[in-house]
PDB file of C-alpha atoms in Angstrom:
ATOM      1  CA  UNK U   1       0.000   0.000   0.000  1.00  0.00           C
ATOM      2  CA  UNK U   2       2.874   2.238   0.623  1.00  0.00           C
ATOM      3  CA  UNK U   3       3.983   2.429  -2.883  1.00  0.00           C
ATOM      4  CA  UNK U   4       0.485   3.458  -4.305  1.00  0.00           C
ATOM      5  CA  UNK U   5       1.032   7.119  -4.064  1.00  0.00           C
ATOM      6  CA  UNK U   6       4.300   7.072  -5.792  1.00  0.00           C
ATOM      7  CA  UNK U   7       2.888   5.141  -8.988  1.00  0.00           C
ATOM      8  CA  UNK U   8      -0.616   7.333  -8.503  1.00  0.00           C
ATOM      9  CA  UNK U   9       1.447  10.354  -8.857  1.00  0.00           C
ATOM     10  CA  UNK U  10       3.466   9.124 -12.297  1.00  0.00           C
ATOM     11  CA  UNK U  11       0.137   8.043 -13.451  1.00  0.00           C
ATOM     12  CA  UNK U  12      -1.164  11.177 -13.006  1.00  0.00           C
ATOM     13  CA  UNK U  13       1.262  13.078 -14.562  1.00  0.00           C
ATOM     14  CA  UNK U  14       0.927  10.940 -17.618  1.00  0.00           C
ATOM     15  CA  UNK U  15      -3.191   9.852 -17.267  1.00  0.00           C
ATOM     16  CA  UNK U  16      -3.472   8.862 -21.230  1.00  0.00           C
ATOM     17  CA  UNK U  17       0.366   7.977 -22.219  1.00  0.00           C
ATOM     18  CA  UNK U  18       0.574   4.210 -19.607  1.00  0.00           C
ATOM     19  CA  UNK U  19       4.243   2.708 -19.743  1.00  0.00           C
ATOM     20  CA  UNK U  20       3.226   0.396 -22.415  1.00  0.00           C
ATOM     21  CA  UNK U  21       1.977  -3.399 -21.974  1.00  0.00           C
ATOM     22  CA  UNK U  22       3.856  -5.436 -19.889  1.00  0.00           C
ATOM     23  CA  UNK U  23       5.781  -5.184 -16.809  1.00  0.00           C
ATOM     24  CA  UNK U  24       9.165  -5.844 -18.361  1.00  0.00           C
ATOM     25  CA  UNK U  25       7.827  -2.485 -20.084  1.00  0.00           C
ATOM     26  CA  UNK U  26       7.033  -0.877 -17.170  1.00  0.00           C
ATOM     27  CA  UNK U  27       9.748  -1.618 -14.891  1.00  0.00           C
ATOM     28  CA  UNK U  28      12.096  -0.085 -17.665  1.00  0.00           C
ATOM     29  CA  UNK U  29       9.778   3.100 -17.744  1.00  0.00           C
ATOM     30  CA  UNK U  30       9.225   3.561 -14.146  1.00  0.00           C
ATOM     31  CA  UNK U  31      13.145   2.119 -13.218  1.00  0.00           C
ATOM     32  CA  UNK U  32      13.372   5.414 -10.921  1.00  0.00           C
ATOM     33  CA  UNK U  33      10.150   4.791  -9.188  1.00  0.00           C
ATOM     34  CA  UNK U  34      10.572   1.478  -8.633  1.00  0.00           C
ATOM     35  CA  UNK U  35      14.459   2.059  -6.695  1.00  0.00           C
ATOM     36  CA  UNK U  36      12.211   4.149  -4.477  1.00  0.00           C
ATOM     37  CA  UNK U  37       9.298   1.558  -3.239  1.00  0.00           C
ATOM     38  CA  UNK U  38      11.426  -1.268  -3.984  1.00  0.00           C
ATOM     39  CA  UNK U  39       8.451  -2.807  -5.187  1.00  0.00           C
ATOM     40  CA  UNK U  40       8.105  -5.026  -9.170  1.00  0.00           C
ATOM     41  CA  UNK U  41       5.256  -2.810  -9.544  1.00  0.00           C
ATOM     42  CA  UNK U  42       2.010  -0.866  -7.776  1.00  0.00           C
ATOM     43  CA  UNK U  43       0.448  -4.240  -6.289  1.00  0.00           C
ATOM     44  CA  UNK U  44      -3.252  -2.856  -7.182  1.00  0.00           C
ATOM     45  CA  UNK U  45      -4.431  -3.963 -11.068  1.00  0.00           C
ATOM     46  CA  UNK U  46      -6.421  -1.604 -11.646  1.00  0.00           C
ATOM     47  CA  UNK U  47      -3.423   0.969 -11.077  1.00  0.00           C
ATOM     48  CA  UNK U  48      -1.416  -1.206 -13.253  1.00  0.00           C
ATOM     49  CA  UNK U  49      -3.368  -1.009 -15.965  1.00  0.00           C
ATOM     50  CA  UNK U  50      -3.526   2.072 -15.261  1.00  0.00           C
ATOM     51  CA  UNK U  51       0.142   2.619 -15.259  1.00  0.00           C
ATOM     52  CA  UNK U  52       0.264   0.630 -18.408  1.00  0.00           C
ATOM     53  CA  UNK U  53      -2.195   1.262 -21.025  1.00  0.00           C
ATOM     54  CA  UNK U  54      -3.686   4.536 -19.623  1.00  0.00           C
ATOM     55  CA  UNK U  55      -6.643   5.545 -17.595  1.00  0.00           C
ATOM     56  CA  UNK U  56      -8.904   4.792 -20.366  1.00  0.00           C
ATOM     57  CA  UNK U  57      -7.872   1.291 -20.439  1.00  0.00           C
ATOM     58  CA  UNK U  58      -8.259   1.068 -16.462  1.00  0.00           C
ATOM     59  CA  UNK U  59     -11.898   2.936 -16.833  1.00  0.00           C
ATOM     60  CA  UNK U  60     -12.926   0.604 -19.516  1.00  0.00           C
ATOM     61  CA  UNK U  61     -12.089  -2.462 -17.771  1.00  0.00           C
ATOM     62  CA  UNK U  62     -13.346  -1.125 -14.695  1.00  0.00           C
ATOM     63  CA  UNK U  63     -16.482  -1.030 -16.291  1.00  0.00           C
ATOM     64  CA  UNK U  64     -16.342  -4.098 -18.283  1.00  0.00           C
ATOM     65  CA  UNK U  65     -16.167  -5.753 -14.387  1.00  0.00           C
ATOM     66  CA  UNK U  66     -18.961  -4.146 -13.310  1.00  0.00           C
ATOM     67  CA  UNK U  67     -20.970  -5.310 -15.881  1.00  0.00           C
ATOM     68  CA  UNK U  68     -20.134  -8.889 -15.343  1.00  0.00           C
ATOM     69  CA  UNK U  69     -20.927  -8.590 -11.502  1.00  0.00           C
ATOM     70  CA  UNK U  70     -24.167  -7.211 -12.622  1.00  0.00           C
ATOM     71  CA  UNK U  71     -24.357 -10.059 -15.278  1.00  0.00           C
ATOM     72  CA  UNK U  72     -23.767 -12.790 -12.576  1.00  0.00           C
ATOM     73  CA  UNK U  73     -27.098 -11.054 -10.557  1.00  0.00           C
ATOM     74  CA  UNK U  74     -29.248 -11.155 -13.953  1.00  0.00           C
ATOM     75  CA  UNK U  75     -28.326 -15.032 -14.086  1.00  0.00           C
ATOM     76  CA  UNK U  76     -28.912 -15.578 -10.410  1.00  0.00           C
ATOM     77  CA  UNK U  77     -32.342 -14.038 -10.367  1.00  0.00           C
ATOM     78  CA  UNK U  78     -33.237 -16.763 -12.550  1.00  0.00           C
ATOM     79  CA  UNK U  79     -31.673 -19.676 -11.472  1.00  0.00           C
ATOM     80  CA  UNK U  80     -32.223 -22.090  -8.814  1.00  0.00           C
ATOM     81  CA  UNK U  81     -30.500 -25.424  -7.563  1.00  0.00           C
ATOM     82  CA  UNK U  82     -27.227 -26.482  -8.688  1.00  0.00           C
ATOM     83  CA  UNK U  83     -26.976 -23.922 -11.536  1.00  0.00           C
ATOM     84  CA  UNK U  84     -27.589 -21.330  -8.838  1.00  0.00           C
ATOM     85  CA  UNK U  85     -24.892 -22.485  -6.138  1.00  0.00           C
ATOM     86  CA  UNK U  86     -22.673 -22.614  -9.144  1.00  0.00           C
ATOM     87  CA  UNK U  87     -23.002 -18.833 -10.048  1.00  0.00           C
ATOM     88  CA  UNK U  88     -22.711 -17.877  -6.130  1.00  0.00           C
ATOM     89  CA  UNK U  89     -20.016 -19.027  -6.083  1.00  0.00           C
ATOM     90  CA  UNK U  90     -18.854 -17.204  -9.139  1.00  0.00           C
ATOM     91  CA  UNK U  91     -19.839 -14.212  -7.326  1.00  0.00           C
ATOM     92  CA  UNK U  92     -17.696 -14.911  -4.162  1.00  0.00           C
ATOM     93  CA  UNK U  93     -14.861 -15.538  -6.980  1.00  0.00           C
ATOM     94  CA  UNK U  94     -15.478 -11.787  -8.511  1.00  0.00           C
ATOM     95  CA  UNK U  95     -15.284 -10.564  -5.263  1.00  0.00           C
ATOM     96  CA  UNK U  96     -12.515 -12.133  -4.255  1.00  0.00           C
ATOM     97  CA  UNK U  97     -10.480 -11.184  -7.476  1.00  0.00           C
ATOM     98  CA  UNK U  98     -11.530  -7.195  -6.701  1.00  0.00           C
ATOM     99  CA  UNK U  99     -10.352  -7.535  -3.384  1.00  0.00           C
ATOM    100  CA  UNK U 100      -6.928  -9.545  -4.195  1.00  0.00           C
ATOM    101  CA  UNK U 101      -6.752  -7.716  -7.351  1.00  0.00           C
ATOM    102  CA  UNK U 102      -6.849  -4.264  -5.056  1.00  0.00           C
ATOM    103  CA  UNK U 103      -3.417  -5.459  -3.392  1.00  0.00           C
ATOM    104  CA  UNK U 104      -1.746  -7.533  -5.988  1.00  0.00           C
ATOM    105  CA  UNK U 105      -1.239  -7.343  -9.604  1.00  0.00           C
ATOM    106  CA  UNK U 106      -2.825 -10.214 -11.458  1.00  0.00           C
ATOM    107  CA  UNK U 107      -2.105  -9.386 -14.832  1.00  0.00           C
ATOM    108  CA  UNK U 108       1.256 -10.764 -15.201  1.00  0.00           C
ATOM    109  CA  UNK U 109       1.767 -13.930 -16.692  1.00  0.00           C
ATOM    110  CA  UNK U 110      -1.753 -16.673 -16.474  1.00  0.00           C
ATOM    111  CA  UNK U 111      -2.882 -14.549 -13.097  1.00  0.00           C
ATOM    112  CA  UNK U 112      -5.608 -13.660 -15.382  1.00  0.00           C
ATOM    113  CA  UNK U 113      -6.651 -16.206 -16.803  1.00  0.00           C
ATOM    114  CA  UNK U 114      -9.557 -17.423 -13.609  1.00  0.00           C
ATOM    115  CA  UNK U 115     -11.221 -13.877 -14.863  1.00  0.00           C
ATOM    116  CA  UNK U 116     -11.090 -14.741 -18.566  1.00  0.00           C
ATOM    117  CA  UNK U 117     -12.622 -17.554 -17.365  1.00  0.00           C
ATOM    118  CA  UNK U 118     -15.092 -16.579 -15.210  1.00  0.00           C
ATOM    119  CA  UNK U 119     -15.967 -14.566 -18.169  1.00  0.00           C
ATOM    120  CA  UNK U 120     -16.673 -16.953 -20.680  1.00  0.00           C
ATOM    121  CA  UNK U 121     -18.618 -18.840 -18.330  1.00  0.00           C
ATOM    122  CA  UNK U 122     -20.814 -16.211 -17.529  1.00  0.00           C
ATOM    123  CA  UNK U 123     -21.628 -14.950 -20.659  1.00  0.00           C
ATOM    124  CA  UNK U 124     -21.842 -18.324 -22.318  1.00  0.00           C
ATOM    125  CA  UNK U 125     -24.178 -18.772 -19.856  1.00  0.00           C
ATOM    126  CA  UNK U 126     -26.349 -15.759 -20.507  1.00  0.00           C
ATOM    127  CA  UNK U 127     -26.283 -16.748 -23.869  1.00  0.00           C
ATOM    128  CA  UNK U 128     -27.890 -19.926 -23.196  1.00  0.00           C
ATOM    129  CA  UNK U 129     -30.261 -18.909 -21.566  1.00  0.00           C
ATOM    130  CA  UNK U 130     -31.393 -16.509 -24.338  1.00  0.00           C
ATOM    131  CA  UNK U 131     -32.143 -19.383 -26.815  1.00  0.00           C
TER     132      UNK U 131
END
C-alpha cells in the first residue's frame, strides 16, 4: 500500500500515455520509481493497468467488471438449484479477485486467466439462456 502514491502520482502526470503493456515495459519506464518503493510494480491492477495502457484502459475495464458482476445477478435471479450455487459461487470468486486484485497485480503472466474464465462462463451462460 505504501507504494500506491508514488505510482498514482506518475500516473497522473501521464493519465493517457501508460508505460506500455507489460511489466518488463514498465519496470524499464518507471526504473526510478521502482528504486524508491522497492516494489516489481504498484500491487493494485487496476493501477497497473492504469500505469500501463492509460486511464482509459483502467476505466474501460473497470467497467467491463462491473458489468459482469451485474451479469452474474441477472443469471442468479433466474436460477435455482445447482446452476444457482454454481453462479454464487462465481460471485464470491469476482469478489474475491476485486479484493486480491486491489493489493496484488494479477495481470502478469496466467494470473488472469480465472477472470477470462469466469468470463466466458458467464456470458456463455447468458447466452444460453437466451435461446
Amino acid at each position: 500500500l505504501y507504494g500506491w502514491p508514488i505510482y498514482l502520482k506518475w500516473a497522473i502526470k501521464h493519465p493517457f500515455k501508460g508505460t506500455g503493456l507489460a511489466r518488463r515495459v514498465q519496470k524499464k519506464v518507471l526504473a526510478d520509481i521502482e528504486k524508491d518503493t522497492e516494489l516489481e510494480h504498484a500491487h493494485n491492477i487496476f493501477l497497473n493497468l492504469w500505469l500501463q495502457g492509460g486511464l482509459q484502459i483502467a476505466i474501460v475495464f473497470t467497467i467491463f467488471y462491473f458489468w459482469l458482476v451485474l451479469k452474474v445477478f441477472k443469471i442468479l435471479k433466474n436460477l435455482d438449484g445447482k446452476e444457482f450455487y454454481f453462479f454464487i459461487s462465481m460471485f464470491i470468486f469476482l469478489v474475491s479477485f476485486f479484493v486480491m486484485g486491489s493489493l496484488e497485480g494479477f495481470e502478469k503472466e496466467t494470473g488472469f486467466v480465472p477472470f477470462w474464465l469466469a468470463c466466458g462462463l458467464v456470458l456463455g451462460h447468458e447466452r444460453h439462456l437466451a435461446k
